[in-house]
């Protein structure tokens, strides 16, 4: 395996091998992560990385595009078909550049934009103060209701009427519930705003029919390609035909130079995989697994934001457990259960030391795990958190051993040759 790399740079080769073992042996619960297929990995690691292709298929600034044009055209057509979109741009380097391109396409600096507040579950690029999108634009943030943990549409409507944003974002990074695209679309229409749905977290669920689609409600849809969609690290923008030219010009030459052709090819592969029946089953199982995990944690006294989940993601407020998110996440990592600490809505603590943890089922479902494994993982999560509270590392190490046994029984895609 990787003879040339091992010869040329044994240090990097060793670190990659260690990361492979980590991904094979641990239970990965970060809801924005996944395991891509061997086919996606192979497409990513190709000579396509050698080629410059500024422009779009048939309209490039460099020669030698005979095969690159065909690859990018396939990715575009597959994206349009999978999401029933009128136009697709597959060149964004990732989700944040895709979102920035949307600002460039529709707004001038200083214009007003509205998005979900970061602590309520939104994304930095939806106008949060520390992001360029909150510095260069006038940003208005909506949140969730304290009692339900769900979007407060009365607040969204009132803020939209008051501030008349040119652009409204829906979607985010810590939203455990179905996004009501028609409700957002109604408000955007009322105030003459462009509605943009950021479906980075749920793109695979939308493609697989396990979450309603924003297409037909939001004029523009952005996504990463590497979360539930199970492709390489990248971004895409889908939009209605009238916005196609503005979006394409914003991505290139507005924001980016040459597209990453190796990524484009791997996106095309992932999109073809996502159009299959096994992927539809995968998307449904991701949701079923998240529900099973939510039930187990709730039964053990954990406080889930919004009381549960409709999708792949759970946000747990640990205040009642009397432990903060960060020490809990660190103890869980030692026990082989990898997730991230996270703010919860109305969190009195700081983002770098918040009250919650965020977890999800995309990666474990890609390994073939089902509801019974989720219940076991829920038990381990609880046992490890209790162990962390009483400073009991030996229990964490025991759980790590049991996690290793479970992961051996469910080889991870792209890693099945790694001896766990
Ligand atoms: N960093 C991503 C996540 O983990 O949700 C969002 O950009």
CSV table of C-alpha atoms and ligand atoms in Angstrom, one decimal:
chain,number,residue,atom,x,y,z
A,1,UNK,CA,0.0,0.0,0.0
A,2,UNK,CA,1.2,3.5,-1.0
A,3,UNK,CA,4.8,2.3,-1.7
A,4,UNK,CA,5.8,5.6,-3.3
A,5,UNK,CA,4.5,7.7,-0.5
A,6,UNK,CA,6.1,5.5,2.1
A,7,UNK,CA,9.5,5.8,0.3
A,8,UNK,CA,9.3,9.5,-0.3
A,9,UNK,CA,7.8,10.7,3.0
A,10,UNK,CA,7.5,7.9,5.5
A,11,UNK,CA,6.5,10.4,8.2
A,12,UNK,CA,3.4,11.5,6.4
A,13,UNK,CA,2.7,7.9,5.3
A,14,UNK,CA,2.8,6.7,8.9
A,15,UNK,CA,0.5,9.5,10.0
A,16,UNK,CA,-2.0,8.6,7.3
A,17,UNK,CA,-1.9,5.0,8.3
A,18,UNK,CA,-2.5,6.0,11.9
A,19,UNK,CA,-5.5,8.1,10.9
A,20,UNK,CA,-6.8,5.1,8.9
A,21,UNK,CA,-6.6,2.9,12.0
A,22,UNK,CA,-8.3,5.6,14.1
A,23,UNK,CA,-11.2,5.9,11.6
A,24,UNK,CA,-11.5,2.1,11.5
A,25,UNK,CA,-11.3,1.5,15.2
A,26,UNK,CA,-13.4,4.3,16.7
A,27,UNK,CA,-17.1,5.0,16.6
A,28,UNK,CA,-17.3,8.2,14.7
A,29,UNK,CA,-20.3,10.3,15.7
A,30,UNK,CA,-19.5,13.8,14.5
A,31,UNK,CA,-22.6,14.4,12.4
A,32,UNK,CA,-20.8,16.3,9.6
A,33,UNK,CA,-18.4,13.4,9.0
A,34,UNK,CA,-18.8,10.2,7.0
A,35,UNK,CA,-16.9,7.4,5.3
A,36,UNK,CA,-16.6,7.8,1.5
A,37,UNK,CA,-16.6,4.7,-0.7
A,38,UNK,CA,-13.4,3.2,-2.2
A,39,UNK,CA,-14.6,4.5,-5.6
A,40,UNK,CA,-14.8,8.1,-4.3
A,41,UNK,CA,-11.4,7.7,-2.6
A,42,UNK,CA,-9.9,6.5,-5.9
A,43,UNK,CA,-11.4,9.3,-8.0
A,44,UNK,CA,-10.0,11.8,-5.5
A,45,UNK,CA,-6.4,10.5,-5.7
A,46,UNK,CA,-5.8,10.9,-9.4
A,47,UNK,CA,-3.8,12.9,-12.0
A,48,UNK,CA,-6.8,15.2,-12.3
A,49,UNK,CA,-5.1,17.2,-9.6
A,50,UNK,CA,-2.4,18.2,-12.2
A,51,UNK,CA,-4.8,20.1,-14.4
A,52,UNK,CA,-5.9,23.8,-14.5
A,53,UNK,CA,-9.4,24.5,-15.9
A,54,UNK,CA,-10.4,28.0,-15.1
A,55,UNK,CA,-13.8,28.6,-16.7
A,56,UNK,CA,-16.7,26.2,-17.3
A,57,UNK,CA,-17.1,23.2,-19.7
A,58,UNK,CA,-16.8,24.5,-23.3
A,59,UNK,CA,-15.6,28.0,-22.1
A,60,UNK,CA,-12.1,27.5,-20.5
A,61,UNK,CA,-9.1,29.8,-20.3
A,62,UNK,CA,-6.7,26.8,-20.7
A,63,UNK,CA,-6.3,24.2,-23.4
A,64,UNK,CA,-6.3,20.4,-22.8
A,65,UNK,CA,-9.8,20.2,-21.4
A,66,UNK,CA,-11.1,17.3,-23.5
A,67,UNK,CA,-11.6,15.0,-20.5
A,68,UNK,CA,-12.0,17.6,-17.7
A,69,UNK,CA,-15.0,19.1,-19.6
A,70,UNK,CA,-16.6,15.7,-19.8
A,71,UNK,CA,-16.0,15.0,-16.1
A,72,UNK,CA,-17.4,18.4,-14.9
A,73,UNK,CA,-20.4,18.1,-17.3
A,74,UNK,CA,-21.2,14.7,-15.8
A,75,UNK,CA,-21.0,16.1,-12.3
A,76,UNK,CA,-23.3,18.9,-13.2
A,77,UNK,CA,-25.9,16.7,-15.0
A,78,UNK,CA,-25.9,14.2,-12.1
A,79,UNK,CA,-26.4,17.0,-9.5
A,80,UNK,CA,-29.3,18.5,-11.5
A,81,UNK,CA,-31.0,15.1,-11.9
A,82,UNK,CA,-30.5,14.0,-8.3
A,83,UNK,CA,-31.9,17.2,-6.8
A,84,UNK,CA,-34.3,18.1,-9.7
A,85,UNK,CA,-32.5,21.4,-10.0
A,86,UNK,CA,-32.5,23.7,-13.0
A,87,UNK,CA,-28.8,24.6,-12.6
A,88,UNK,CA,-25.8,23.2,-10.7
A,89,UNK,CA,-22.4,24.7,-10.1
A,90,UNK,CA,-19.9,22.0,-8.7
A,91,UNK,CA,-16.8,24.1,-8.4
A,92,UNK,CA,-17.0,25.6,-4.9
A,93,UNK,CA,-14.1,24.4,-2.9
A,94,UNK,CA,-16.3,23.7,0.1
A,95,UNK,CA,-19.4,25.0,1.9
A,96,UNK,CA,-18.1,28.4,3.1
A,97,UNK,CA,-16.9,29.4,-0.4
A,98,UNK,CA,-20.2,28.3,-1.8
A,99,UNK,CA,-22.0,30.5,0.7
A,100,UNK,CA,-19.7,33.4,0.0
A,101,UNK,CA,-20.4,33.1,-3.7
A,102,UNK,CA,-24.1,33.5,-3.0
A,103,UNK,CA,-23.4,36.8,-1.2
A,104,UNK,CA,-21.4,38.0,-4.2
A,105,UNK,CA,-24.1,37.0,-6.6
A,106,UNK,CA,-26.9,38.8,-4.9
A,107,UNK,CA,-25.6,41.5,-2.4
A,108,UNK,CA,-23.4,44.6,-2.2
A,109,UNK,CA,-21.3,45.2,0.9
A,110,UNK,CA,-23.6,46.7,3.6
A,111,UNK,CA,-26.8,45.0,2.4
A,112,UNK,CA,-28.9,43.2,4.9
A,113,UNK,CA,-28.9,39.5,5.3
A,114,UNK,CA,-30.8,37.3,7.7
A,115,UNK,CA,-29.7,33.9,9.0
A,116,UNK,CA,-30.0,31.6,12.0
A,117,UNK,CA,-27.8,32.6,14.9
A,118,UNK,CA,-24.7,30.4,15.4
A,119,UNK,CA,-25.6,29.4,19.0
A,120,UNK,CA,-29.1,28.5,17.8
A,121,UNK,CA,-27.7,26.1,15.2
A,122,UNK,CA,-26.8,28.3,12.3
A,123,UNK,CA,-23.5,28.5,10.4
A,124,UNK,CA,-20.8,31.1,10.7
A,125,UNK,CA,-21.3,32.1,7.0
A,126,UNK,CA,-25.0,32.9,7.6
A,127,UNK,CA,-24.0,36.4,8.8
A,128,UNK,CA,-22.5,35.6,12.2
A,129,UNK,CA,-20.4,38.5,13.7
A,130,UNK,CA,-16.9,36.9,13.6
A,131,UNK,CA,-17.3,35.8,9.9
A,132,UNK,CA,-16.7,38.0,6.9
A,133,UNK,CA,-20.4,37.7,6.2
A,134,UNK,CA,-21.2,39.4,9.5
A,135,UNK,CA,-18.5,42.1,9.0
A,136,UNK,CA,-19.2,43.1,5.4
A,137,UNK,CA,-23.0,42.8,5.5
A,138,UNK,CA,-25.6,44.1,7.9
A,139,UNK,CA,-26.7,40.9,9.6
A,140,UNK,CA,-29.9,40.0,11.4
A,141,UNK,CA,-30.1,36.7,13.4
A,142,UNK,CA,-33.1,34.6,14.2
A,143,UNK,CA,-33.2,31.9,16.8
A,144,UNK,CA,-35.3,29.1,18.2
A,145,UNK,CA,-38.0,29.1,20.8
A,146,UNK,CA,-36.7,28.4,24.3
A,147,UNK,CA,-39.6,26.0,25.1
A,148,UNK,CA,-39.3,23.9,22.0
A,149,UNK,CA,-35.8,24.4,20.6
A,150,UNK,CA,-37.4,24.9,17.2
A,151,UNK,CA,-37.3,27.8,14.8
A,152,UNK,CA,-39.5,30.7,15.9
A,153,UNK,CA,-41.3,31.6,12.7
A,154,UNK,CA,-43.1,34.5,14.4
A,155,UNK,CA,-39.7,36.0,15.1
A,156,UNK,CA,-38.4,35.2,11.6
A,157,UNK,CA,-41.4,37.0,10.1
A,158,UNK,CA,-41.2,40.0,12.4
A,159,UNK,CA,-37.5,40.4,11.8
A,160,UNK,CA,-37.9,40.1,8.1
A,161,UNK,CA,-40.7,42.7,8.0
A,162,UNK,CA,-38.6,45.1,10.1
A,163,UNK,CA,-35.2,44.7,8.4
A,164,UNK,CA,-36.3,43.8,4.8
A,165,UNK,CA,-33.2,41.6,4.2
A,166,UNK,CA,-32.2,41.0,0.6
A,167,UNK,CA,-31.3,37.4,1.4
A,168,UNK,CA,-32.5,34.9,4.0
A,169,UNK,CA,-30.6,31.8,4.9
A,170,UNK,CA,-32.3,28.7,6.3
A,171,UNK,CA,-30.4,25.6,7.4
A,172,UNK,CA,-27.4,25.2,9.7
A,173,UNK,CA,-25.0,23.0,11.6
A,174,UNK,CA,-26.9,21.9,14.7
A,175,UNK,CA,-30.5,21.6,13.7
A,176,UNK,CA,-32.0,18.3,14.8
A,177,UNK,CA,-35.4,18.9,13.2
A,178,UNK,CA,-36.9,19.0,9.7
A,179,UNK,CA,-36.4,22.4,8.1
A,180,UNK,CA,-39.7,23.9,7.0
A,181,UNK,CA,-38.7,25.2,3.6
A,182,UNK,CA,-42.2,26.3,2.6
A,183,UNK,CA,-42.6,28.4,5.8
A,184,UNK,CA,-39.2,30.2,5.1
A,185,UNK,CA,-40.2,30.6,1.4
A,186,UNK,CA,-43.5,32.3,2.4
A,187,UNK,CA,-41.7,34.9,4.5
A,188,UNK,CA,-38.9,35.5,1.9
A,189,UNK,CA,-41.6,36.1,-0.7
A,190,UNK,CA,-43.5,38.5,1.5
A,191,UNK,CA,-40.4,40.7,2.0
A,192,UNK,CA,-38.9,40.3,-1.5
A,193,UNK,CA,-35.8,38.4,-0.2
A,194,UNK,CA,-34.0,35.6,-2.0
A,195,UNK,CA,-34.3,32.4,0.1
A,196,UNK,CA,-31.1,30.3,0.2
A,197,UNK,CA,-31.2,26.9,1.8
A,198,UNK,CA,-27.9,25.6,3.1
A,199,UNK,CA,-28.4,21.9,3.2
A,200,UNK,CA,-24.8,20.9,3.9
A,201,UNK,CA,-25.8,18.6,6.8
A,202,UNK,CA,-28.8,17.0,5.2
A,203,UNK,CA,-28.0,16.8,1.5
A,204,UNK,CA,-27.7,13.0,1.6
A,205,UNK,CA,-31.0,12.8,3.4
A,206,UNK,CA,-32.6,15.0,0.7
A,207,UNK,CA,-31.1,13.0,-2.1
A,208,UNK,CA,-32.2,9.8,-0.4
A,209,UNK,CA,-35.8,11.0,0.2
A,210,UNK,CA,-35.4,11.1,4.0
A,211,UNK,CA,-35.8,14.9,4.3
A,212,UNK,CA,-38.1,17.2,2.2
A,213,UNK,CA,-36.3,19.0,-0.6
A,214,UNK,CA,-35.8,22.7,-0.6
A,215,UNK,CA,-35.9,22.7,-4.4
A,216,UNK,CA,-39.0,24.6,-5.5
A,217,UNK,CA,-39.0,26.6,-2.3
A,218,UNK,CA,-35.6,28.1,-2.1
A,219,UNK,CA,-34.3,29.8,-5.3
A,220,UNK,CA,-30.7,28.9,-4.3
A,221,UNK,CA,-29.4,25.8,-2.5
A,222,UNK,CA,-25.9,25.4,-1.2
A,223,UNK,CA,-24.3,22.3,0.2
A,224,UNK,CA,-21.0,20.6,1.0
A,225,UNK,CA,-20.5,17.3,-0.7
A,226,UNK,CA,-18.8,15.4,2.2
A,227,UNK,CA,-21.4,15.1,4.9
A,228,UNK,CA,-24.5,12.9,4.6
A,229,UNK,CA,-24.0,13.1,0.8
A,230,UNK,CA,-20.9,10.9,1.3
A,231,UNK,CA,-18.7,12.5,-1.3
A,232,UNK,CA,-15.2,14.2,-1.3
A,233,UNK,CA,-14.7,17.5,0.5
A,234,UNK,CA,-16.2,20.0,-1.8
A,235,UNK,CA,-19.2,22.3,-2.4
A,236,UNK,CA,-22.1,22.7,-4.8
A,237,UNK,CA,-24.7,25.4,-5.6
A,238,UNK,CA,-28.0,24.6,-7.1
A,239,UNK,CA,-30.4,27.3,-8.4
A,240,UNK,CA,-33.2,28.3,-10.6
A,241,UNK,CA,-32.3,29.0,-14.2
A,242,UNK,CA,-32.6,32.8,-14.0
A,243,UNK,CA,-29.9,32.8,-11.3
A,244,UNK,CA,-27.5,30.5,-13.1
A,245,UNK,CA,-25.3,33.1,-14.7
A,246,UNK,CA,-25.0,35.2,-11.5
A,247,UNK,CA,-24.0,32.1,-9.5
A,248,UNK,CA,-21.5,30.9,-12.0
A,249,UNK,CA,-19.9,34.3,-12.3
A,250,UNK,CA,-19.7,34.6,-8.6
A,251,UNK,CA,-17.9,31.3,-8.1
A,252,UNK,CA,-15.5,32.0,-11.1
A,253,UNK,CA,-14.1,34.6,-11.6
A,254,UNK,CA,-15.7,36.3,-8.7
A,255,UNK,CA,-14.3,34.2,-5.9
A,256,UNK,CA,-12.2,31.3,-7.0
A,257,UNK,CA,-9.6,30.4,-9.6
A,258,UNK,CA,-9.2,26.9,-11.1
A,259,UNK,CA,-11.6,24.2,-9.9
A,260,UNK,CA,-10.3,21.2,-8.1
A,261,UNK,CA,-10.8,18.6,-10.9
A,262,UNK,CA,-10.0,15.6,-8.8
A,263,UNK,CA,-12.7,16.7,-6.4
A,264,UNK,CA,-15.2,17.3,-9.2
A,265,UNK,CA,-14.6,13.7,-10.5
A,266,UNK,CA,-15.2,12.3,-7.0
A,267,UNK,CA,-18.3,14.5,-6.6
A,268,UNK,CA,-19.6,12.9,-9.8
A,269,UNK,CA,-19.0,9.4,-8.4
A,270,UNK,CA,-20.7,10.3,-5.1
A,271,UNK,CA,-23.7,11.7,-7.0
A,272,UNK,CA,-24.1,8.5,-9.0
A,273,UNK,CA,-23.9,6.5,-5.8
A,274,UNK,CA,-26.5,8.7,-4.2
A,275,UNK,CA,-28.9,8.0,-7.0
A,276,UNK,CA,-29.2,4.3,-6.1
A,277,UNK,CA,-31.7,2.3,-4.1
A,278,UNK,CA,-29.0,1.3,-1.5
A,279,UNK,CA,-28.4,5.0,-0.9
A,280,UNK,CA,-32.1,5.6,-0.3
A,281,UNK,CA,-32.0,2.8,2.2
A,282,UNK,CA,-28.9,4.3,3.8
A,283,UNK,CA,-30.6,7.7,4.2
A,284,UNK,CA,-33.6,6.1,5.8
A,285,UNK,CA,-31.4,4.1,8.2
A,286,UNK,CA,-29.4,7.2,9.2
A,287,UNK,CA,-32.7,8.7,10.5
A,288,UNK,CA,-33.9,5.5,12.1
A,289,UNK,CA,-30.5,5.1,13.8
A,290,UNK,CA,-30.6,8.7,15.1
A,291,UNK,CA,-34.1,8.1,16.5
A,292,UNK,CA,-32.9,4.9,18.3
A,293,UNK,CA,-29.9,6.8,19.8
A,294,UNK,CA,-32.2,9.6,20.9
A,295,UNK,CA,-34.6,7.2,22.6
A,296,UNK,CA,-31.8,5.5,24.5
A,297,UNK,CA,-30.3,8.8,25.7
A,298,UNK,CA,-33.7,10.2,26.6
A,299,UNK,CA,-34.5,7.0,28.6
A,300,UNK,CA,-31.2,7.6,30.5
A,301,UNK,CA,-32.2,11.1,31.5
A,302,UNK,CA,-30.4,13.1,28.8
A,303,UNK,CA,-31.9,16.4,27.7
A,304,UNK,CA,-32.1,16.6,23.9
A,305,UNK,CA,-32.5,20.0,22.3
A,306,UNK,CA,-36.0,20.0,20.8
A,307,UNK,CA,-36.7,16.8,22.7
A,308,UNK,CA,-35.4,14.5,19.9
A,309,UNK,CA,-34.5,14.4,16.3
A,310,UNK,CA,-36.0,14.1,12.8
A,311,UNK,CA,-32.7,13.7,10.9
A,312,UNK,CA,-29.2,12.5,11.4
A,313,UNK,CA,-28.2,14.8,14.3
A,314,UNK,CA,-28.7,15.0,18.1
A,315,UNK,CA,-27.8,18.0,20.2
A,316,UNK,CA,-27.5,17.1,23.9
A,317,UNK,CA,-27.6,19.7,26.7
A,318,UNK,CA,-25.5,18.2,29.5
A,319,UNK,CA,-26.5,20.8,32.1
A,320,UNK,CA,-28.6,18.3,34.0
A,321,UNK,CA,-25.7,15.8,34.0
A,322,UNK,CA,-23.5,18.4,35.8
A,323,UNK,CA,-20.7,18.1,33.3
A,324,UNK,CA,-19.8,20.6,30.5
A,325,UNK,CA,-19.6,19.6,26.8
A,326,UNK,CA,-15.8,19.8,26.5
A,327,UNK,CA,-14.7,17.4,29.3
A,328,UNK,CA,-17.5,15.0,28.3
A,329,UNK,CA,-16.3,15.0,24.6
A,330,UNK,CA,-12.7,14.5,25.7
A,331,UNK,CA,-13.6,11.6,27.9
A,332,UNK,CA,-15.8,10.1,25.2
A,333,UNK,CA,-12.9,10.3,22.7
A,334,UNK,CA,-10.8,8.3,25.1
A,335,UNK,CA,-13.5,5.7,25.2
A,336,UNK,CA,-13.5,5.5,21.4
A,337,UNK,CA,-16.7,7.5,20.9
A,338,UNK,CA,-15.8,10.5,18.9
A,339,UNK,CA,-18.1,13.6,18.8
A,340,UNK,CA,-17.8,17.3,19.3
A,341,UNK,CA,-18.7,19.7,22.1
A,342,UNK,CA,-21.2,22.3,21.0
A,343,UNK,CA,-23.2,25.3,22.2
A,344,UNK,CA,-26.9,24.7,22.9
A,345,UNK,CA,-29.5,27.4,22.3
A,346,UNK,CA,-29.4,30.1,25.1
A,347,UNK,CA,-26.1,28.5,26.3
A,348,UNK,CA,-24.9,30.5,29.3
A,349,UNK,CA,-21.4,29.1,28.7
A,350,UNK,CA,-18.8,30.1,26.1
A,351,UNK,CA,-18.4,28.5,22.6
A,352,UNK,CA,-15.0,27.1,23.5
A,353,UNK,CA,-16.4,25.5,26.7
A,354,UNK,CA,-20.1,25.1,26.1
A,355,UNK,CA,-22.9,23.1,27.7
A,356,UNK,CA,-23.6,20.5,25.0
A,357,UNK,CA,-22.4,17.8,22.8
A,358,UNK,CA,-23.4,17.2,19.1
A,359,UNK,CA,-23.5,13.8,17.6
A,360,UNK,CA,-25.0,12.0,14.7
A,361,UNK,CA,-25.3,8.8,12.7
A,362,UNK,CA,-24.1,9.3,9.1
A,363,UNK,CA,-20.7,7.5,9.6
A,364,UNK,CA,-21.9,4.6,11.8
A,365,UNK,CA,-24.7,3.9,9.4
A,366,UNK,CA,-22.2,3.8,6.5
A,367,UNK,CA,-20.6,0.9,8.4
A,368,UNK,CA,-23.9,-1.0,8.4
A,369,UNK,CA,-24.8,-0.4,12.1
A,370,UNK,CA,-28.5,-0.5,12.9
A,371,UNK,CA,-30.8,0.3,15.9
A,372,UNK,CA,-29.4,-2.3,18.2
A,373,UNK,CA,-25.9,-1.0,17.9
A,374,UNK,CA,-27.3,2.6,18.4
A,375,UNK,CA,-28.8,1.4,21.7
A,376,UNK,CA,-25.5,0.0,22.8
A,377,UNK,CA,-23.7,3.2,21.8
A,378,UNK,CA,-26.2,5.1,23.8
A,379,UNK,CA,-25.4,3.0,26.9
A,380,UNK,CA,-21.7,3.5,26.4
A,381,UNK,CA,-22.2,7.2,26.0
A,382,UNK,CA,-24.0,7.4,29.3
A,383,UNK,CA,-21.5,5.1,31.1
A,384,UNK,CA,-18.5,7.1,29.8
A,385,UNK,CA,-20.1,10.4,30.8
A,386,UNK,CA,-20.7,9.0,34.3
A,387,UNK,CA,-17.1,7.7,34.4
A,388,UNK,CA,-15.8,11.1,33.4
A,389,UNK,CA,-17.7,12.7,36.2
A,390,UNK,CA,-16.2,10.4,38.8
A,391,UNK,CA,-12.7,10.6,37.1
A,392,UNK,CA,-12.6,6.9,36.3
A,393,UNK,CA,-10.3,6.4,33.3
A,394,UNK,CA,-10.3,2.6,33.7
A,395,UNK,CA,-14.1,2.5,32.8
A,396,UNK,CA,-13.3,4.6,29.7
A,397,UNK,CA,-10.6,2.2,28.7
A,398,UNK,CA,-12.9,-0.8,29.2
A,399,UNK,CA,-15.5,0.9,26.9
A,400,UNK,CA,-12.7,1.5,24.4
A,401,UNK,CA,-12.0,-2.2,24.3
A,402,UNK,CA,-15.7,-3.0,23.7
A,403,UNK,CA,-15.9,-0.3,21.0
A,404,UNK,CA,-13.0,-2.0,19.2
A,405,UNK,CA,-14.9,-5.3,19.2
A,406,UNK,CA,-18.0,-3.6,17.7
A,407,UNK,CA,-16.0,-1.8,15.0
A,408,UNK,CA,-14.3,-5.0,14.0
A,409,UNK,CA,-17.7,-6.5,13.2
A,410,UNK,CA,-18.6,-3.5,11.0
A,411,UNK,CA,-15.8,-2.7,8.6
A,412,UNK,CA,-15.8,0.9,7.4
A,413,UNK,CA,-16.2,1.7,3.6
A,414,UNK,CA,-12.8,2.5,2.1
A,415,UNK,CA,-11.0,1.0,5.1
A,416,UNK,CA,-12.1,-2.6,5.0
A,417,UNK,CA,-8.5,-3.7,4.3
A,418,UNK,CA,-7.3,-2.1,7.5
A,419,UNK,CA,-6.7,-4.6,10.2
A,420,UNK,CA,-8.5,-3.1,13.2
B,1,LIG,N1,-17.9,22.4,10.3
B,1,LIG,C1,-19.2,21.9,9.8
B,1,LIG,C2,-19.9,21.0,10.9
B,1,LIG,O1,-19.2,20.3,11.6
B,1,LIG,O2,-21.1,21.1,11.0
B,1,LIG,C3,-20.0,23.0,9.4
B,1,LIG,O3,-19.3,23.8,8.5
